[in-house]
Amino acid sequence: PSTLTARTEMAAGSDGVDINDAASPKTTTSKRGRFTTSTESRRQTLTSSSSHTHTLPIELIQEILQRLPVKFLLQLRCVCKSWKSLISHPQFAKNHLHSSPTATRLIAGFTNPAREFILRAYPLSDVFNAVAVNATELRYPFNNRKCYDFIVGSCDGILCFAVDQRRALLWNPSIGKFKKLPPLDNERRNGSYTIHGFGYDRFADSYKVVAIFCYECDGRYETQVKVLTLGTDSWRRIQEFPSGLPFDESGKFVSGTVNWLASNDSSSLIIVSLDLHKESYEEVLQPYYGVAVVNLTLGVLRDCLCVLSHADTFLDVWLMKDYGNKESWTKLFRVPYMGISDSYLYTKALCISEDDQVLMEFNSELAVYNSRNGTSKIPDIQDIYMYMTPEVYIESLISPCV
């Protein structure tokens, strides 16, 4: 470690910023003065860089940097121009997404007593431990708006918001970059509404937003489905929704698909999947529940499609371990009724920990259920007002500004 530190200081220039120090929260505080007090030294280093001999290959520097958390990389951009250029490059952001330790956070959107839209982020580890959680208030791109923006979902650190029935926003709060999508040109109709989905097409290496416009026509509901590929700034109309109406407020992204619960002609709920690359639909077959089911909720746990099947006094958590394969449905555990009124109507599974604790939403309240000992606890999250939309996202360098 001492040899690596010495060689890294030589590679960083006369500032002597230690990459290993940056990776440790304890040492970052003591070294932070170097980022703010050595500006002149950095300038001298940059002007004489042509005569500076680097003993640490740039490839190795890149390998080290892409394994550091986002918050340290944002600081390390100040070391020199070459590091700033490297860390800001889109390919570095992609490599970092797959190489770095994942920092996962809970975000909650709600309105305060002044009816302003507020967003707060919480360390997920603290939420699971049910300790007093320190919130970070995020600077939402649309400030001081007297309306509520719905969180559609997250993918690779980018959050998608439904701003109203005609607009959407993509935003990475970790790096503070956002993209306002062009408005939909759907005709305004009484009783109409729009449901969104958001995900990543790995074959085209692009992010896509889906908008399903639902409207009444001659006594029945019809749909218009449009897709925007990030970077094109235009909506394209694709095949209409194949069966009834989507039941979920937003689609769930899994394995290159966006999935919705929908009602079919027999009034039962089915799972409709949209392949983001082919832009075609399929029905995902459900598990055999084995009990009388009164409601279903769709979600994502461990990057797998998840179904919560609700009975009168409990719900079962099902996981599709191999997407598209009906035989891979596995019941993880059963969650007893948690004493919150009408809880099953609003239940949402947000995340599951390595020790099988699951974070769930019950009618704008959060609860952590421990499947190993059958206990539940309420995270100590303060100052949540009225209706809340929770979502889990990872910190990343991926920019929505293409």
GROMACS .gro file of C-alpha atoms in nm:
model
  402
    1PRO     CA    1   0.000   0.000   0.000
    2SER     CA    2   0.281   0.248   0.080
    3THR     CA    3   0.444   0.186  -0.259
    4LEU     CA    4   0.112   0.237  -0.439
    5THR     CA    5   0.054   0.559  -0.248
    6ALA     CA    6   0.395   0.699  -0.335
    7ARG     CA    7   0.362   0.611  -0.700
    8THR     CA    8   0.010   0.752  -0.715
    9GLU     CA    9   0.132   1.083  -0.570
   10MET     CA   10   0.388   1.105  -0.850
   11ALA     CA   11   0.118   1.029  -1.110
   12ALA     CA   12  -0.116   1.291  -0.961
   13GLY     CA   13   0.144   1.569  -0.979
   14SER     CA   14   0.295   1.792  -0.714
   15ASP     CA   15  -0.035   1.810  -0.522
   16GLY     CA   16   0.034   1.458  -0.396
   17VAL     CA   17  -0.337   1.361  -0.373
   18ASP     CA   18  -0.356   1.000  -0.256
   19ILE     CA   19  -0.622   0.785  -0.425
   20ASN     CA   20  -0.625   0.552  -0.128
   21ASP     CA   21  -0.697   0.848   0.100
   22ALA     CA   22  -0.990   0.944  -0.123
   23ALA     CA   23  -1.141   0.601  -0.085
   24SER     CA   24  -1.152   0.628   0.294
   25PRO     CA   25  -1.404   0.867   0.455
   26LYS     CA   26  -1.180   0.904   0.761
   27THR     CA   27  -0.877   1.022   0.568
   28THR     CA   28  -1.071   1.230   0.316
   29THR     CA   29  -1.165   1.481   0.587
   30SER     CA   30  -0.805   1.531   0.696
   31LYS     CA   31  -0.678   1.561   0.339
   32ARG     CA   32  -0.958   1.780   0.207
   33GLY     CA   33  -0.757   2.095   0.256
   34ARG     CA   34  -0.534   1.987  -0.027
   35PHE     CA   35  -0.820   2.028  -0.273
   36THR     CA   36  -0.882   2.389  -0.167
   37THR     CA   37  -0.542   2.524  -0.067
   38SER     CA   38  -0.315   2.397  -0.343
   39THR     CA   39  -0.472   2.568  -0.646
   40GLU     CA   40  -0.152   2.751  -0.737
   41SER     CA   41   0.047   2.430  -0.699
   42ARG     CA   42  -0.188   2.253  -0.941
   43ARG     CA   43  -0.148   2.534  -1.193
   44GLN     CA   44   0.231   2.500  -1.176
   45THR     CA   45   0.201   2.124  -1.219
   46LEU     CA   46  -0.025   2.156  -1.524
   47THR     CA   47   0.208   2.410  -1.693
   48SER     CA   48   0.506   2.180  -1.646
   49SER     CA   49   0.326   1.853  -1.719
   50SER     CA   50   0.520   1.801  -2.041
   51SER     CA   51   0.840   1.750  -1.843
   52HIS     CA   52   0.675   1.544  -1.569
   53THR     CA   53   0.748   1.170  -1.573
   54HIS     CA   54   0.455   0.951  -1.469
   55THR     CA   55   0.553   0.623  -1.311
   56LEU     CA   56   0.195   0.493  -1.276
   57PRO     CA   57   0.034   0.402  -1.612
   58ILE     CA   58  -0.286   0.587  -1.697
   59GLU     CA   59  -0.460   0.251  -1.745
   60LEU     CA   60  -0.388   0.160  -1.383
   61ILE     CA   61  -0.504   0.502  -1.263
   62GLN     CA   62  -0.830   0.445  -1.451
   63GLU     CA   63  -0.872   0.099  -1.297
   64ILE     CA   64  -0.831   0.248  -0.948
   65LEU     CA   65  -1.058   0.547  -1.006
   66GLN     CA   66  -1.348   0.350  -1.152
   67ARG     CA   67  -1.372   0.148  -0.829
   68LEU     CA   68  -1.425   0.455  -0.607
   69PRO     CA   69  -1.766   0.585  -0.491
   70VAL     CA   70  -1.929   0.869  -0.683
   71LYS     CA   71  -1.888   1.129  -0.408
   72PHE     CA   72  -1.509   1.086  -0.406
   73LEU     CA   73  -1.483   1.094  -0.785
   74LEU     CA   74  -1.666   1.426  -0.793
   75GLN     CA   75  -1.395   1.562  -0.562
   76LEU     CA   76  -1.110   1.400  -0.754
   77ARG     CA   77  -1.210   1.586  -1.071
   78CYS     CA   78  -1.029   1.881  -0.913
   79VAL     CA   79  -0.692   1.704  -0.907
   80CYS     CA   80  -0.593   1.788  -1.266
   81LYS     CA   81  -0.740   1.840  -1.612
   82SER     CA   82  -0.664   1.486  -1.724
   83TRP     CA   83  -0.849   1.335  -1.426
   84LYS     CA   84  -1.144   1.568  -1.481
   85SER     CA   85  -1.159   1.469  -1.848
   86LEU     CA   86  -1.133   1.099  -1.761
   87ILE     CA   87  -1.398   1.101  -1.487
   88SER     CA   88  -1.638   1.308  -1.703
   89HIS     CA   89  -1.614   1.075  -2.003
   90PRO     CA   90  -1.932   0.871  -2.081
   91GLN     CA   91  -1.733   0.548  -2.124
   92PHE     CA   92  -1.573   0.593  -1.782
   93ALA     CA   93  -1.924   0.638  -1.635
   94LYS     CA   94  -2.034   0.307  -1.791
   95ASN     CA   95  -1.724   0.124  -1.664
   96HIS     CA   96  -1.771   0.275  -1.319
   97LEU     CA   97  -2.134   0.159  -1.310
   98HIS     CA   98  -2.023  -0.205  -1.334
   99SER     CA   99  -1.697  -0.183  -1.136
  100SER     CA  100  -1.761   0.037  -0.833
  101PRO     CA  101  -1.918  -0.058  -0.499
  102THR     CA  102  -2.289   0.017  -0.522
  103ALA     CA  103  -2.418   0.297  -0.300
  104THR     CA  104  -2.796   0.260  -0.279
  105ARG     CA  105  -3.027   0.528  -0.145
  106LEU     CA  106  -3.396   0.569  -0.076
  107ILE     CA  107  -3.561   0.877  -0.221
  108ALA     CA  108  -3.900   1.001  -0.101
  109GLY     CA  109  -4.110   1.264  -0.274
  110PHE     CA  110  -4.387   1.447  -0.090
  111THR     CA  111  -4.541   1.790  -0.041
  112ASN     CA  112  -4.475   2.006   0.265
  113PRO     CA  113  -4.741   2.214   0.447
  114ALA     CA  114  -4.677   2.497   0.199
  115ARG     CA  115  -4.765   2.247  -0.079
  116GLU     CA  116  -4.413   2.262  -0.221
  117PHE     CA  117  -4.276   1.945  -0.375
  118ILE     CA  118  -3.992   1.809  -0.159
  119LEU     CA  119  -3.743   1.531  -0.232
  120ARG     CA  120  -3.525   1.372   0.034
  121ALA     CA  121  -3.266   1.095   0.011
  122TYR     CA  122  -3.174   0.849   0.287
  123PRO     CA  123  -2.890   0.595   0.319
  124LEU     CA  124  -3.055   0.260   0.262
  125SER     CA  125  -2.844   0.088   0.528
  126ASP     CA  126  -2.981   0.324   0.794
  127VAL     CA  127  -3.336   0.265   0.675
  128PHE     CA  128  -3.295  -0.112   0.708
  129ASN     CA  129  -3.143  -0.074   1.054
  130ALA     CA  130  -3.437   0.146   1.158
  131VAL     CA  131  -3.206   0.399   1.320
  132ALA     CA  132  -3.258   0.774   1.322
  133VAL     CA  133  -3.199   0.842   0.954
  134ASN     CA  134  -3.024   1.160   0.842
  135ALA     CA  135  -3.201   1.295   0.536
  136THR     CA  136  -3.043   1.490   0.253
  137GLU     CA  137  -3.280   1.735   0.086
  138LEU     CA  138  -3.224   1.720  -0.288
  139ARG     CA  139  -3.229   2.022  -0.519
  140TYR     CA  140  -3.503   1.922  -0.758
  141PRO     CA  141  -3.469   2.083  -1.104
  142PHE     CA  142  -3.822   2.225  -1.085
  143ASN     CA  143  -3.811   2.435  -0.767
  144ASN     CA  144  -4.103   2.582  -0.574
  145ARG     CA  145  -4.370   2.413  -0.780
  146LYS     CA  146  -4.712   2.389  -0.617
  147CYS     CA  147  -4.780   2.045  -0.757
  148TYR     CA  148  -4.677   1.685  -0.706
  149ASP     CA  149  -4.446   1.511  -0.953
  150PHE     CA  150  -4.465   1.132  -0.957
  151ILE     CA  151  -4.148   0.919  -0.949
  152VAL     CA  152  -4.187   0.671  -1.236
  153GLY     CA  153  -3.876   0.467  -1.153
  154SER     CA  154  -3.498   0.453  -1.166
  155CYS     CA  155  -3.240   0.290  -1.391
  156ASP     CA  156  -2.860   0.308  -1.354
  157GLY     CA  157  -2.884   0.608  -1.121
  158ILE     CA  158  -3.119   0.807  -1.344
  159LEU     CA  159  -3.462   0.889  -1.200
  160CYS     CA  160  -3.765   0.940  -1.424
  161PHE     CA  161  -4.041   1.178  -1.312
  162ALA     CA  162  -4.387   1.230  -1.459
  163VAL     CA  163  -4.412   1.608  -1.430
  164ASP     CA  164  -4.770   1.622  -1.556
  165GLN     CA  165  -4.984   1.437  -1.808
  166ARG     CA  166  -4.778   1.574  -2.097
  167ARG     CA  167  -4.418   1.599  -1.975
  168ALA     CA  168  -4.143   1.389  -1.815
  169LEU     CA  169  -3.804   1.458  -1.660
  170LEU     CA  170  -3.487   1.250  -1.636
  171TRP     CA  171  -3.249   1.342  -1.353
  172ASN     CA  172  -2.937   1.199  -1.191
  173PRO     CA  173  -2.927   1.358  -0.842
  174SER     CA  174  -2.577   1.221  -0.774
  175ILE     CA  175  -2.420   1.445  -1.039
  176GLY     CA  176  -2.694   1.709  -1.059
  177LYS     CA  177  -2.766   1.669  -1.432
  178PHE     CA  178  -3.117   1.654  -1.578
  179LYS     CA  179  -3.304   1.640  -1.908
  180LYS     CA  180  -3.651   1.784  -1.966
  181LEU     CA  181  -3.822   1.573  -2.227
  182PRO     CA  182  -4.034   1.738  -2.500
  183PRO     CA  183  -4.408   1.748  -2.431
  184LEU     CA  184  -4.642   1.481  -2.563
  185ASP     CA  185  -4.882   1.611  -2.828
  186ASN     CA  186  -5.175   1.399  -2.714
  187GLU     CA  187  -5.517   1.554  -2.753
  188ARG     CA  188  -5.666   1.663  -2.421
  189ARG     CA  189  -5.973   1.457  -2.333
  190ASN     CA  190  -6.194   1.437  -2.026
  191GLY     CA  191  -6.093   1.146  -1.805
  192SER     CA  192  -5.771   1.079  -1.995
  193TYR     CA  193  -5.444   0.999  -1.819
  194THR     CA  194  -5.086   0.896  -1.900
  195ILE     CA  195  -4.881   0.612  -1.750
  196HIS     CA  196  -4.504   0.601  -1.796
  197GLY     CA  197  -4.224   0.347  -1.796
  198PHE     CA  198  -3.847   0.390  -1.810
  199GLY     CA  199  -3.558   0.155  -1.881
  200TYR     CA  200  -3.245   0.066  -2.076
  201ASP     CA  201  -3.217  -0.103  -2.415
  202ARG     CA  202  -2.879  -0.278  -2.394
  203PHE     CA  203  -2.879  -0.379  -2.763
  204ALA     CA  204  -2.913  -0.018  -2.878
  205ASP     CA  205  -2.716   0.111  -2.575
  206SER     CA  206  -2.984   0.370  -2.506
  207TYR     CA  207  -3.238   0.469  -2.241
  208LYS     CA  208  -3.606   0.485  -2.335
  209VAL     CA  209  -3.916   0.643  -2.183
  210VAL     CA  210  -4.257   0.492  -2.259
  211ALA     CA  211  -4.580   0.693  -2.235
  212ILE     CA  212  -4.918   0.515  -2.248
  213PHE     CA  213  -5.198   0.765  -2.311
  214CYS     CA  214  -5.534   0.623  -2.197
  215TYR     CA  215  -5.855   0.792  -2.309
  216GLU     CA  216  -6.226   0.719  -2.339
  217CYS     CA  217  -6.376   0.671  -2.685
  218ASP     CA  218  -6.737   0.562  -2.754
  219GLY     CA  219  -6.785   0.429  -2.403
  220ARG     CA  220  -6.460   0.231  -2.387
  221TYR     CA  221  -6.099   0.313  -2.315
  222GLU     CA  222  -5.836   0.321  -2.588
  223THR     CA  223  -5.459   0.366  -2.570
  224GLN     CA  224  -5.183   0.539  -2.763
  225VAL     CA  225  -4.829   0.428  -2.682
  226LYS     CA  226  -4.525   0.643  -2.757
  227VAL     CA  227  -4.154   0.591  -2.698
  228LEU     CA  228  -3.873   0.846  -2.667
  229THR     CA  229  -3.514   0.729  -2.710
  230LEU     CA  230  -3.281   0.948  -2.508
  231GLY     CA  231  -3.084   1.168  -2.746
  232THR     CA  232  -3.352   1.196  -3.015
  233ASP     CA  233  -3.579   1.456  -2.847
  234SER     CA  234  -3.886   1.320  -3.024
  235TRP     CA  235  -4.167   1.078  -2.942
  236ARG     CA  236  -4.245   0.786  -3.174
  237ARG     CA  237  -4.579   0.608  -3.177
  238ILE     CA  238  -4.563   0.229  -3.149
  239GLN     CA  239  -4.817  -0.053  -3.129
  240GLU     CA  240  -5.107   0.010  -2.893
  241PHE     CA  241  -5.125  -0.159  -2.554
  242PRO     CA  242  -5.241  -0.515  -2.634
  243SER     CA  243  -5.484  -0.597  -2.354
  244GLY     CA  244  -5.718  -0.369  -2.164
  245LEU     CA  245  -5.560  -0.090  -1.958
  246PRO     CA  246  -5.242  -0.084  -1.751
  247PHE     CA  247  -5.328  -0.119  -1.385
  248ASP     CA  248  -5.000   0.014  -1.238
  249GLU     CA  249  -4.907   0.379  -1.196
  250SER     CA  250  -4.575   0.307  -1.367
  251GLY     CA  251  -4.404   0.019  -1.548
  252LYS     CA  252  -4.138  -0.197  -1.381
  253PHE     CA  253  -3.806  -0.233  -1.564
  254VAL     CA  254  -3.650  -0.582  -1.569
  255SER     CA  255  -3.411  -0.746  -1.819
  256GLY     CA  256  -3.465  -0.500  -2.102
  257THR     CA  257  -3.844  -0.496  -2.060
  258VAL     CA  258  -4.102  -0.272  -1.895
  259ASN     CA  259  -4.384  -0.459  -1.723
  260TRP     CA  260  -4.733  -0.358  -1.614
  261LEU     CA  261  -5.024  -0.529  -1.447
  262ALA     CA  262  -5.326  -0.494  -1.674
  263SER     CA  263  -5.691  -0.597  -1.678
  264ASN     CA  264  -5.799  -0.825  -1.960
  265ASP     CA  265  -6.143  -0.895  -2.104
  266SER     CA  266  -6.229  -1.133  -1.819
  267SER     CA  267  -6.144  -0.860  -1.562
  268SER     CA  268  -5.856  -1.062  -1.423
  269LEU     CA  269  -5.507  -0.917  -1.390
  270ILE     CA  270  -5.232  -1.020  -1.629
  271ILE     CA  271  -4.869  -0.909  -1.665
  272VAL     CA  272  -4.796  -0.731  -1.993
  273SER     CA  273  -4.432  -0.690  -2.094
  274LEU     CA  274  -4.290  -0.445  -2.350
  275ASP     CA  275  -3.952  -0.542  -2.497
  276LEU     CA  276  -3.765  -0.210  -2.522
  277HIS     CA  277  -3.549  -0.325  -2.814
  278LYS     CA  278  -3.810  -0.501  -3.027
  279GLU     CA  279  -4.086  -0.265  -2.904
  280SER     CA  280  -4.327  -0.558  -2.899
  281TYR     CA  281  -4.550  -0.700  -2.624
  282GLU     CA  282  -4.581  -1.036  -2.453
  283GLU     CA  283  -4.776  -1.174  -2.159
  284VAL     CA  284  -4.565  -1.291  -1.865
  285LEU     CA  285  -4.719  -1.600  -1.708
  286GLN     CA  286  -4.781  -1.578  -1.334
  287PRO     CA  287  -4.704  -1.835  -1.063
  288TYR     CA  288  -4.958  -2.071  -0.915
  289TYR     CA  289  -5.049  -1.882  -0.598
  290GLY     CA  290  -5.228  -2.165  -0.420
  291VAL     CA  291  -5.450  -1.929  -0.217
  292ALA     CA  292  -5.742  -1.697  -0.282
  293VAL     CA  293  -5.580  -1.376  -0.411
  294VAL     CA  294  -5.760  -1.047  -0.357
  295ASN     CA  295  -5.501  -0.819  -0.517
  296LEU     CA  296  -5.162  -0.820  -0.690
  297THR     CA  297  -4.873  -0.575  -0.685
  298LEU     CA  298  -4.585  -0.576  -0.932
  299GLY     CA  299  -4.231  -0.480  -0.832
  300VAL     CA  300  -3.859  -0.546  -0.871
  301LEU     CA  301  -3.637  -0.718  -0.613
  302ARG     CA  302  -3.275  -0.826  -0.672
  303ASP     CA  303  -3.312  -0.721  -1.036
  304CYS     CA  304  -3.590  -0.979  -1.078
  305LEU     CA  305  -3.958  -0.932  -1.150
  306CYS     CA  306  -4.152  -0.954  -0.825
  307VAL     CA  307  -4.521  -1.014  -0.752
  308LEU     CA  308  -4.688  -0.953  -0.418
  309SER     CA  309  -5.001  -1.169  -0.398
  310HIS     CA  310  -5.238  -1.037  -0.133
  311ALA     CA  311  -5.476  -1.250   0.071
  312ASP     CA  312  -5.703  -1.130   0.353
  313THR     CA  313  -5.445  -1.151   0.632
  314PHE     CA  314  -5.107  -1.185   0.460
  315LEU     CA  315  -4.918  -1.138   0.135
  316ASP     CA  316  -4.673  -1.370  -0.041
  317VAL     CA  317  -4.357  -1.239  -0.206
  318TRP     CA  318  -4.280  -1.412  -0.538
  319LEU     CA  319  -3.964  -1.373  -0.745
  320MET     CA  320  -3.913  -1.467  -1.111
  321LYS     CA  321  -3.546  -1.568  -1.097
  322ASP     CA  322  -3.519  -1.636  -1.472
  323TYR     CA  323  -3.716  -1.366  -1.652
  324GLY     CA  324  -3.976  -1.508  -1.888
  325ASN     CA  325  -3.955  -1.860  -1.747
  326LYS     CA  326  -4.275  -1.945  -1.557
  327GLU     CA  327  -4.106  -2.238  -1.384
  328SER     CA  328  -3.857  -2.000  -1.219
  329TRP     CA  329  -4.122  -1.832  -1.001
  330THR     CA  330  -4.018  -1.883  -0.638
  331LYS     CA  331  -4.207  -1.784  -0.325
  332LEU     CA  332  -3.954  -1.611  -0.101
  333PHE     CA  333  -4.163  -1.571   0.212
  334ARG     CA  334  -4.501  -1.472   0.357
  335VAL     CA  335  -4.556  -1.133   0.522
  336PRO     CA  336  -4.836  -1.121   0.781
  337TYR     CA  337  -5.082  -0.836   0.795
  338MET     CA  338  -4.897  -0.547   0.958
  339GLY     CA  339  -5.188  -0.368   1.121
  340ILE     CA  340  -5.203  -0.074   0.881
  341SER     CA  341  -5.551  -0.005   0.748
  342ASP     CA  342  -5.609  -0.129   0.391
  343SER     CA  343  -5.237  -0.195   0.363
  344TYR     CA  344  -5.255  -0.453   0.087
  345LEU     CA  345  -5.418  -0.205  -0.150
  346TYR     CA  346  -5.107   0.013  -0.156
  347THR     CA  347  -4.820  -0.223  -0.081
  348LYS     CA  348  -4.498  -0.176  -0.275
  349ALA     CA  349  -4.179  -0.378  -0.237
  350LEU     CA  350  -3.880  -0.144  -0.266
  351CYS     CA  351  -3.567  -0.341  -0.183
  352ILE     CA  352  -3.446  -0.660  -0.017
  353SER     CA  353  -3.123  -0.681   0.182
  354GLU     CA  354  -2.863  -0.957   0.181
  355ASP     CA  355  -3.000  -1.084   0.512
  356ASP     CA  356  -3.355  -1.112   0.368
  357GLN     CA  357  -3.506  -0.797   0.512
  358VAL     CA  358  -3.752  -0.636   0.274
  359LEU     CA  359  -3.837  -0.265   0.267
  360MET     CA  360  -4.203  -0.210   0.184
  361GLU     CA  361  -4.447   0.077   0.153
  362PHE     CA  362  -4.788   0.051   0.312
  363ASN     CA  363  -5.014   0.342   0.212
  364SER     CA  364  -4.735   0.604   0.231
  365GLU     CA  365  -4.579   0.441   0.538
  366LEU     CA  366  -4.252   0.249   0.531
  367ALA     CA  367  -4.186  -0.078   0.711
  368VAL     CA  368  -3.898  -0.327   0.717
  369TYR     CA  369  -3.996  -0.693   0.743
  370ASN     CA  370  -3.737  -0.951   0.857
  371SER     CA  371  -3.830  -1.279   0.692
  372ARG     CA  372  -3.586  -1.480   0.904
  373ASN     CA  373  -3.749  -1.403   1.240
  374GLY     CA  374  -4.091  -1.278   1.127
  375THR     CA  375  -4.056  -0.933   1.286
  376SER     CA  376  -4.116  -0.587   1.143
  377LYS     CA  377  -3.994  -0.239   1.232
  378ILE     CA  378  -4.067   0.118   1.128
  379PRO     CA  379  -3.774   0.333   1.005
  380ASP     CA  380  -3.733   0.659   1.194
  381ILE     CA  381  -3.787   0.896   0.902
  382GLN     CA  382  -3.911   1.237   1.013
  383ASP     CA  383  -4.103   1.520   0.847
  384ILE     CA  384  -4.289   1.317   0.586
  385TYR     CA  385  -4.615   1.488   0.503
  386MET     CA  386  -4.927   1.354   0.336
  387TYR     CA  387  -4.884   1.128   0.032
  388MET     CA  388  -4.533   0.993  -0.031
  389THR     CA  389  -4.372   0.831  -0.335
  390PRO     CA  390  -4.067   0.623  -0.238
  391GLU     CA  391  -3.811   0.481  -0.482
  392VAL     CA  392  -3.468   0.320  -0.452
  393TYR     CA  393  -3.180   0.430  -0.674
  394ILE     CA  394  -2.806   0.379  -0.698
  395GLU     CA  395  -2.543   0.653  -0.715
  396SER     CA  396  -2.380   0.670  -1.058
  397LEU     CA  397  -2.202   0.900  -1.302
  398ILE     CA  398  -2.445   0.822  -1.589
  399SER     CA  399  -2.575   1.146  -1.741
  400PRO     CA  400  -2.924   1.185  -1.892
  401CYS     CA  401  -2.789   1.470  -2.108
  402VAL     CA  402  -2.702   1.290  -2.433
   0.00000   0.00000   0.00000
